Coordinates of C-alpha atoms and ligand atoms in Angstrom, one line a residue:
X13 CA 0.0 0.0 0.0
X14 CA 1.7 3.6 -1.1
X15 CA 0.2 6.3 1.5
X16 CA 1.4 10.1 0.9
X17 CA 4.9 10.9 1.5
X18 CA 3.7 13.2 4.6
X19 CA 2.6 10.7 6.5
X20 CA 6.0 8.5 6.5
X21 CA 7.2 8.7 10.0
X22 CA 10.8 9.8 8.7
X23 CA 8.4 12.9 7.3
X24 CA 6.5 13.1 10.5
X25 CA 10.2 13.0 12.5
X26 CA 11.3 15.6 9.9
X27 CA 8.6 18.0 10.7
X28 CA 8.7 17.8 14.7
X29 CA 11.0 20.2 15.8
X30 CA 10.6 20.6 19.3
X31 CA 10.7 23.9 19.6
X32 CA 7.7 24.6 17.9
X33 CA 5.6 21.8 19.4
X34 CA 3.1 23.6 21.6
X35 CA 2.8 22.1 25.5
X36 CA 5.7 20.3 24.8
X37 CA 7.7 22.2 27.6
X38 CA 4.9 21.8 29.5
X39 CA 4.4 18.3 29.7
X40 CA 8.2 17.3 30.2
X41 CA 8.6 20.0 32.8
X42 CA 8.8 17.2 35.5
X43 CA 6.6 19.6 37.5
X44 CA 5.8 19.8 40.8
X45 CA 8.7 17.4 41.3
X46 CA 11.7 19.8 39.1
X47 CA 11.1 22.4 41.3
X48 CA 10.8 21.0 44.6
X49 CA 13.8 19.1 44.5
X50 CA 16.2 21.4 42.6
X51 CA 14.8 24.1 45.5
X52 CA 14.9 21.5 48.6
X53 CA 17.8 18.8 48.1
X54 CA 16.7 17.6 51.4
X55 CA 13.4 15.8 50.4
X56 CA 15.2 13.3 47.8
X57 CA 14.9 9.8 49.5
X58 CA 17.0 7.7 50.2
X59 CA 18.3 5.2 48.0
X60 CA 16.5 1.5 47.8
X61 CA 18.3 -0.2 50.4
X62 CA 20.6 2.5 51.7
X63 CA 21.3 3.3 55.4
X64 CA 19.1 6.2 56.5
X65 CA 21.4 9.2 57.6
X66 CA 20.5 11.2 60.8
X67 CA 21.8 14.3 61.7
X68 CA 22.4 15.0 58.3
X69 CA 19.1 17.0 57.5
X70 CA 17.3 14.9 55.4
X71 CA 13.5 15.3 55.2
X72 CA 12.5 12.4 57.2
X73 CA 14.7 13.2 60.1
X74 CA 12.0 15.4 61.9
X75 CA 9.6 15.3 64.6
X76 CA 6.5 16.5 65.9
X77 CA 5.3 19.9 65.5
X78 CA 5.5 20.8 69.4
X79 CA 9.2 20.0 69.4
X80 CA 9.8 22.0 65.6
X81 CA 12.5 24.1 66.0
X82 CA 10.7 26.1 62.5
X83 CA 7.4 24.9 63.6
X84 CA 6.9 25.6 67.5
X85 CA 5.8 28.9 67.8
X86 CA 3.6 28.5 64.5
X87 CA -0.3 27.9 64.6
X88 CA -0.6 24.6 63.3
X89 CA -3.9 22.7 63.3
X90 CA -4.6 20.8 66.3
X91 CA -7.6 17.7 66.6
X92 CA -11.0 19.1 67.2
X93 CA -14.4 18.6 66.7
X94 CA -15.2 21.6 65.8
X95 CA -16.3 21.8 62.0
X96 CA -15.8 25.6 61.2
X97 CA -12.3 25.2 62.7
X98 CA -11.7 22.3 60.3
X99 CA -12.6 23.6 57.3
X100 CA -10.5 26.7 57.8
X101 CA -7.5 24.4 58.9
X102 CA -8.0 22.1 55.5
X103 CA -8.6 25.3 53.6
X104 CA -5.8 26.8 55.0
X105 CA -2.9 24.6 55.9
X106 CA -4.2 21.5 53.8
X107 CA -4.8 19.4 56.5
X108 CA -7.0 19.1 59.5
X109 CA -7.5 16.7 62.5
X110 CA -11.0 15.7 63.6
X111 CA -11.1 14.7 66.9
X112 CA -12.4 11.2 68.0
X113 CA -13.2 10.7 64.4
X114 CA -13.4 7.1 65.5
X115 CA -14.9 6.0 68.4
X116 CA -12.4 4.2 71.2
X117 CA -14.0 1.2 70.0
X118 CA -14.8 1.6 66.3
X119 CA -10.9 2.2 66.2
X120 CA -10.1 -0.9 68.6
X121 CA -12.6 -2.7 66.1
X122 CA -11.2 -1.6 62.6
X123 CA -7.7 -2.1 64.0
X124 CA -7.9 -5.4 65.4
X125 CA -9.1 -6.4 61.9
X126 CA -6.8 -5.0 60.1
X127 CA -4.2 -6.3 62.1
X128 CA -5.4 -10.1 61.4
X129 CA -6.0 -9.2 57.9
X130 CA -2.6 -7.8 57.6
X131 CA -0.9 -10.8 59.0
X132 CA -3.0 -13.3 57.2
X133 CA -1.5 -12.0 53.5
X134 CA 1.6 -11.7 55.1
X135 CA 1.6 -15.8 56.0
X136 CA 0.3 -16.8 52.7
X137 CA 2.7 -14.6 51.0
X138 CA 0.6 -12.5 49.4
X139 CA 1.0 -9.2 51.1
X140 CA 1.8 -6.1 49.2
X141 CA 5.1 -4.8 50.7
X142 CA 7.3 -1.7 49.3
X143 CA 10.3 -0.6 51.7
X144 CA 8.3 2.2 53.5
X145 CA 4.8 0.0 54.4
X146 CA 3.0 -3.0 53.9
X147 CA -0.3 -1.9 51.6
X148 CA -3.5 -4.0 52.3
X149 CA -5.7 -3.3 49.4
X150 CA -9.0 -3.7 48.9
X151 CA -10.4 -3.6 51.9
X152 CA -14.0 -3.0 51.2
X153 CA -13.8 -6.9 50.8
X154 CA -12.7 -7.4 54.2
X155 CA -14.9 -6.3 57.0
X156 CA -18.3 -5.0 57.2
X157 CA -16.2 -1.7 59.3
X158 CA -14.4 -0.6 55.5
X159 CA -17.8 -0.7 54.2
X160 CA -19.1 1.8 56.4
X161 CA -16.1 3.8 56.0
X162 CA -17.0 3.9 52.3
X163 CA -20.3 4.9 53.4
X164 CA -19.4 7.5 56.5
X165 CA -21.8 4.9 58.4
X166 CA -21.7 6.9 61.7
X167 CA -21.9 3.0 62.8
X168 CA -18.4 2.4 61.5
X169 CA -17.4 6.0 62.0
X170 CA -18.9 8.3 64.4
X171 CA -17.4 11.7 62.2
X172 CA -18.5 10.3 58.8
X173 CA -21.1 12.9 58.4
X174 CA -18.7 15.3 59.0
X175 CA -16.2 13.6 56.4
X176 CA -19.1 13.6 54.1
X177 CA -19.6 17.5 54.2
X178 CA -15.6 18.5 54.0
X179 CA -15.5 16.1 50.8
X180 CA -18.7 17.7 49.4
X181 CA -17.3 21.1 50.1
X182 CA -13.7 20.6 48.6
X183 CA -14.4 18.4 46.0
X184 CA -18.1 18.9 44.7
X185 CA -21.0 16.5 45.4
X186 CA -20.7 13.4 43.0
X187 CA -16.9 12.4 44.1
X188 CA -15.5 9.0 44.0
X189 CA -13.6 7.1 46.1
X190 CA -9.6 6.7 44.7
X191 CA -9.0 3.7 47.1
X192 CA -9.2 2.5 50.6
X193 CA -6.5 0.5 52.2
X194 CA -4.6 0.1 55.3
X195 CA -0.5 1.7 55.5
X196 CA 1.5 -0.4 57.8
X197 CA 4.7 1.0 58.7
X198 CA 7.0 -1.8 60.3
X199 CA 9.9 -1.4 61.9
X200 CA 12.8 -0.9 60.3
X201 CA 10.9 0.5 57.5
X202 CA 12.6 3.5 55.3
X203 CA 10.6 6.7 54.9
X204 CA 8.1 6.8 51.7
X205 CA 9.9 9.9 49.4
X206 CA 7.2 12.7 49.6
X207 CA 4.9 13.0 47.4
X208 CA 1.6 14.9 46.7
X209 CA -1.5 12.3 46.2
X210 CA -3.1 13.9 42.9
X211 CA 0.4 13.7 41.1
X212 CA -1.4 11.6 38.6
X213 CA -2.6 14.8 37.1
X214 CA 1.0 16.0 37.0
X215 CA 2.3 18.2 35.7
X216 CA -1.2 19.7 36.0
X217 CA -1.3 21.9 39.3
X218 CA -4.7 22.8 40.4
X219 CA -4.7 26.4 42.0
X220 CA -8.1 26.6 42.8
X221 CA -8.8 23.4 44.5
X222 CA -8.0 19.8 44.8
X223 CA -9.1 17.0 42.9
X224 CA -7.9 14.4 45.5
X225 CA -9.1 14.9 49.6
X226 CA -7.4 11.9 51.5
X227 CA -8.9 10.8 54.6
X228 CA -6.3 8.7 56.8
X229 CA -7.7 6.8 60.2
X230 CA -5.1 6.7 62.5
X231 CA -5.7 3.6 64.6
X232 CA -3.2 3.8 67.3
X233 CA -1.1 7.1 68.8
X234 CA 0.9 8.0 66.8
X235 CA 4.4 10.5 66.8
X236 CA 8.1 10.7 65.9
X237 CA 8.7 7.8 67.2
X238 CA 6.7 5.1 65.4
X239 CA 5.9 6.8 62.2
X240 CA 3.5 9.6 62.8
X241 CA 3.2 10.8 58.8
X242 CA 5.7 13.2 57.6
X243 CA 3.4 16.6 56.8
X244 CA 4.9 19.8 55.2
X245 CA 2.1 22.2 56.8
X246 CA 1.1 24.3 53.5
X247 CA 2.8 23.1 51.0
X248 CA -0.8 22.5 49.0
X249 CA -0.6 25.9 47.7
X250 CA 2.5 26.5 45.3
X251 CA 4.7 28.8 46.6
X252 CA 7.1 29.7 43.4
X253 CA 8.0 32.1 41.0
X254 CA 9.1 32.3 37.6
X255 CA 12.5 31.5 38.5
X256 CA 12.3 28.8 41.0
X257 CA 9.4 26.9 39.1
X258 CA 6.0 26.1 40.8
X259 CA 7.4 25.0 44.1
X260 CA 10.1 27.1 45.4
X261 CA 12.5 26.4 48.6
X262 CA 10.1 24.7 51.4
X263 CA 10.3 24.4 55.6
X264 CA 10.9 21.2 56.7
X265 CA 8.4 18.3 57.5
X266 CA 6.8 17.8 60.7
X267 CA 5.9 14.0 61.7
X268 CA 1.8 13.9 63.0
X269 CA 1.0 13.6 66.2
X270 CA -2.4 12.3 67.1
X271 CA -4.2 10.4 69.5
X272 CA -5.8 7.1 67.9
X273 CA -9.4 7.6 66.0
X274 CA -8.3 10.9 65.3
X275 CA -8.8 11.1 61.4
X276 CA -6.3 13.5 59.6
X277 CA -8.2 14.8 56.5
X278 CA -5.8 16.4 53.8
X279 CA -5.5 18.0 50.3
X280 CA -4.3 16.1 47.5
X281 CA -1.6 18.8 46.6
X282 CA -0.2 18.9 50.5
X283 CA 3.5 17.0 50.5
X284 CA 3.6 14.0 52.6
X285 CA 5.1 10.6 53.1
X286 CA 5.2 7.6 55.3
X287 CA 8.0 8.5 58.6
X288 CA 9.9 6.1 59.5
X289 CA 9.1 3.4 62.7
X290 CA 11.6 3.7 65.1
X291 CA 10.0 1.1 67.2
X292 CA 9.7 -2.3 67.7
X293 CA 6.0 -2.5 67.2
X294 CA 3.4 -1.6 63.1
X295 CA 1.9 0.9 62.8
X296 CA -1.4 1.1 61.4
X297 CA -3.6 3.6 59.7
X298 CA -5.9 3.4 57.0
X299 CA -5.9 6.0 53.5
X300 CA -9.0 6.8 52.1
X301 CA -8.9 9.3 49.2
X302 CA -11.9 10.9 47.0
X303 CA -11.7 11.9 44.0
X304 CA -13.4 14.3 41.2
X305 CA -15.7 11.6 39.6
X306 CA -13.9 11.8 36.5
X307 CA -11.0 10.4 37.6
X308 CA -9.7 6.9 37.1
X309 CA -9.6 5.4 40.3
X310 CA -6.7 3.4 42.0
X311 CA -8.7 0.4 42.9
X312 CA -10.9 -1.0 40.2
X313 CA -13.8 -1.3 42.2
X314 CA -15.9 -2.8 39.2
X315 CA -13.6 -5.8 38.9
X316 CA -12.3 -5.7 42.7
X317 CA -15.5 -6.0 44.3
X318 CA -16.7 -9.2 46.0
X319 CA -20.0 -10.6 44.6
X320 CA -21.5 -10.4 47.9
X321 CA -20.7 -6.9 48.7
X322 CA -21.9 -5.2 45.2
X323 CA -25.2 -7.3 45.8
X324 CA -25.3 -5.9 49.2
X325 CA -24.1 -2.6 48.5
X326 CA -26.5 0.8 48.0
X327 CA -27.1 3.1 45.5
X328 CA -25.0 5.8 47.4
X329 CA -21.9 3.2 47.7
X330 CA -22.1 2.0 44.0
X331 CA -22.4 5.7 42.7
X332 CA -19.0 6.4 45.3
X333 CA -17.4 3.2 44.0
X334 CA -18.0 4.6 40.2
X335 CA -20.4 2.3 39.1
X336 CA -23.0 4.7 37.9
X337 CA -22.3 5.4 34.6
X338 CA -22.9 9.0 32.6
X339 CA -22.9 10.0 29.0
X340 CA -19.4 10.6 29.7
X341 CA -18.0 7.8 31.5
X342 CA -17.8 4.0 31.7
X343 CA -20.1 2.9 29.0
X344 CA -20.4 -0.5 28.9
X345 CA -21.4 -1.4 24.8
X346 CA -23.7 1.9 25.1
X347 CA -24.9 1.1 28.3
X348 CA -25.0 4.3 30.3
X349 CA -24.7 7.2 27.7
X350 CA -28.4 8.0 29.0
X351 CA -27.4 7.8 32.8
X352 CA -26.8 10.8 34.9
X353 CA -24.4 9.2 36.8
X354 CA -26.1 9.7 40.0
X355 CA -26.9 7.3 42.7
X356 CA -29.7 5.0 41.8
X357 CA -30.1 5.8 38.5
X358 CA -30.7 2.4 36.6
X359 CA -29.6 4.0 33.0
X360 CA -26.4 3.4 34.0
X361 CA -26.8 0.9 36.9
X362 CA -22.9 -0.7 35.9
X363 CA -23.5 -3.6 38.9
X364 CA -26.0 -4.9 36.7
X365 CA -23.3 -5.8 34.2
X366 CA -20.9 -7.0 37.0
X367 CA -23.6 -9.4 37.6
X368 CA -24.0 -10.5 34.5
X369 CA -20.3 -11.6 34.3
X370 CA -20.6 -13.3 38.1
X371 CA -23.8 -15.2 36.8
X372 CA -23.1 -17.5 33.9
X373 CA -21.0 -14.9 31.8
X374 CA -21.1 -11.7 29.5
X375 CA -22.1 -12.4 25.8
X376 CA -21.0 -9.4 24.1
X377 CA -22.4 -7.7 20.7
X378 CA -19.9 -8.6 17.8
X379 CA -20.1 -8.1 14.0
X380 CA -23.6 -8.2 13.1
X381 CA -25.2 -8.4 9.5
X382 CA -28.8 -8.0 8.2
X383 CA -27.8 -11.1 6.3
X384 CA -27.2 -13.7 9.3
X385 CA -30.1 -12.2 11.9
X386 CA -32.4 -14.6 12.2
X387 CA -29.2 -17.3 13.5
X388 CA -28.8 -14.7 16.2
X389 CA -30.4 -14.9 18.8
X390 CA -30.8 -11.7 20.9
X391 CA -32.0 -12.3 23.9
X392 CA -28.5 -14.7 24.3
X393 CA -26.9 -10.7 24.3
X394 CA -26.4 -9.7 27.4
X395 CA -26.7 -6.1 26.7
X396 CA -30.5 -6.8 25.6
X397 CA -30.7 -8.4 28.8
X398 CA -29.3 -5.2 30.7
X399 CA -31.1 -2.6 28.6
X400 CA -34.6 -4.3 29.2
X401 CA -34.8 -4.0 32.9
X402 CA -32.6 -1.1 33.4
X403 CA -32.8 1.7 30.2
X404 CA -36.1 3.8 30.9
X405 CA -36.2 4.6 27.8
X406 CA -36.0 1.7 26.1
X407 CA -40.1 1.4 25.8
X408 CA -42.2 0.0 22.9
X409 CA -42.3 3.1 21.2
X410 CA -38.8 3.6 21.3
X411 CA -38.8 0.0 19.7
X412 CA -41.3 0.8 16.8
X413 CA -39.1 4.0 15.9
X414 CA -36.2 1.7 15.4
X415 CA -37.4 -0.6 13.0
X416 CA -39.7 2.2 11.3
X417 CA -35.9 3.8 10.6
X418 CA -35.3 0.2 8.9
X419 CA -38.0 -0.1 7.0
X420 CA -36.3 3.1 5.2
X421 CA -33.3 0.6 3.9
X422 CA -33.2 0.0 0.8
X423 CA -33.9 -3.8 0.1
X424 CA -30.5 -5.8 -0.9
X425 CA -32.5 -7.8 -3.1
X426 CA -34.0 -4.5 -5.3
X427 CA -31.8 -4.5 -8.3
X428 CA -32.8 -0.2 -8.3
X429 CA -31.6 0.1 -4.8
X430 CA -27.9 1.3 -5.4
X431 CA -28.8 4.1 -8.2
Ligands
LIG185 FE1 0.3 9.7 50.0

């Protein structure tokens, strides 16, 4: 086949000069990243496997906020229960503490069951372990207690009407969740490097508000000693200038303090990582982040889920997992583009097609052909299945339309049919 000389990629390479390419400097700024570390040496991590240095500055050797030597005499946000304070805290220094978030014993209960879970996938070997944590994903399959954290079930959490609003408020009503999963620092561990938790948009900076809010559960004390996160109070808002880049130089990271069911909620854009765990003893917490519904999530909730929760789960949860689709989003074979992608909406109901795949399997819509329809049958399609009961729309005047539009066609077998 001979295509046009111009469309040769030696012609394409000889007419991409990068200078001219527009958002090409741009997109391989390395932004927020270039700037904060040429402006702050201090917060590159360590080397995979290297001794951590102390004394020597680096970002993780810190402590608590009290004890700052920058930090002290500053107005940091401290836990309370107290929801205009918290919304000035998160607005202002991109994190806030809500005080008893958890009960004494919805935290006793969520911890003891993460703790068993945790070493369970650790004996069979399948635990998820980097240098800084063990991860232990998907946890809405592994207690009734993540569920209604997913929910803010004042059952599983006492503040999760509160939680609720501050998402609502910072990210718009309609936001998914990223992923919820428990981050176990053991000892020994190295420091995570710090990191904002919406760099998946990089190098895309949102000025105006975050499209990430994470929401961790601490579910013991925690402090300098065994791992209390490392915070830089403020950084959320970039601080640079057109010489320096977005970020410019930084103060130094604090580690939390908190008492256990506190919940620290924080802004996608703050700068954060795991501390290290002094101690002998994990430490556990659990990160919950919500996103702008048009993100792609971190957990694939749609193929994550266990049967037996998405059967069990409600309209508000499914719509939170993602599985409400829109005209703009997760379309399953057309399913969904009439779906408002709000909770309960059956026109894009996606747990309806989960189910079809957990109950005898998916038949999908393939080549079709005037010529071969009556060997097809279409109630076999699982899609016809799915549009039946769950497309309003899809009524018997809809129907009639549609094969009114055929009966427009003109007829293979009329030899006048193609003038
Ligand atoms: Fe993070």
């Amino acid at each position: 086949m001979t295509v046009p000389h111009e469309f040769t990629p030696s012609s394409i390479a000889d007419a991409s000069d990068d200078e001219t390419i527009p958002y090409a400097a741009f997109l391989g700024s390395g932004e927020p990243y270039a700037s904060i570390f040429v402006n702050n040496m201090w917060l590159l991590p360590p080397k995979a496997g290297a001794e951590l240095e102390w004394g020597a500055g680096w970002y993780y050797d810190t402590t608590v906020a009290r004890k700052h030597e920058y930090w002290r005499d500053i107005d940091l946000p401290t836990a309370t229960k107290d929801l205009r304070q918290l919304r000035r805290d998160l607005h202002e220094w991109g994190f806030c503490l809500i005080e008893d978030g958890l009960s004494a014993e919805q935290c006793a209960r969520i911890r003891d069951r993460v703790e068993d879970q945790a070493a369970a996938e650790r004996a069979l070997g399948i635990a998820y372990m980097v240098e800084s944590q063990q991860h232990v994903w998907s946890l809405i399959n592994k207690g009734s207690d993540f569920v209604g954290l997913l929910e803010h079930d004042p059952a599983a959490v006492q503040a999760g009407p509160m939680i609720e609003r501050l998402l609502d408020e910072t990210l718009g009503k309609g936001w998914n969740h990223f992923s919820l999963l428990a981050n176990i620092s053991y000892p020994g561990c190295h420091p995570q490097p710090m990191h904002q938790d919406q760099t998946w948009i990089a190098p895309i900076h949102t000025h105006e508000a975050p499209v990430l809010v994470n929401s961790m559960y601490v579910l013991q004390d925690v402090d300098e000693h065994n791992g209390g996160t490392l915070l830089v109070p403020g950084s959320h808002r970039a601080n640079g200038t057109a010489e320096t880049g977005l970020y410019g130089p930084l103060p130094r990271p604090i580690n939390l303090e908190a008492r256990a069911g506190t919940v620290l909620m924080f802004d996608g854009r703050m700068l954060h990582g795991g501390a290290v765990n002094h101690t002998d003893r994990f430490r556990y917490v659990l990160t919950n982040s919500c996103v702008k519904p048009w993100a792609r999530q971190q957990e694939n909730f749609l193929l994550g889920t266990r049967p037996e929760v998405l059967e069990a789960a409600s309209p508000k949860l499914l719509s939170r997992l993602g599985l409400q689709a829109s005209i703009a989003s997760s379309l399953v074979e057309g399913f969904g583009y009439r779906g408002t992608g709000r909770a309960g909406d059956t026109n894009g109901h996606l747990a309806a097609i989960r189910h079809e795949y957990d109950h005898g399997g998916y038949r999908h819509v393939g080549e079709l052909s005037m010529q071969e329809l009556d060997a097809l049958d279409v109630d076999a399609l699982s899609l016809a299945k799915v549009q039946r009961e769950f497309e309003e729309h899809r009524d018997q005047a809809a129907l009639e339309t549609m094969m009114a539009l055929n009966d427009l066609l003109p007829s293979r077998s009329d030899p006048t049919s193609d003038v």
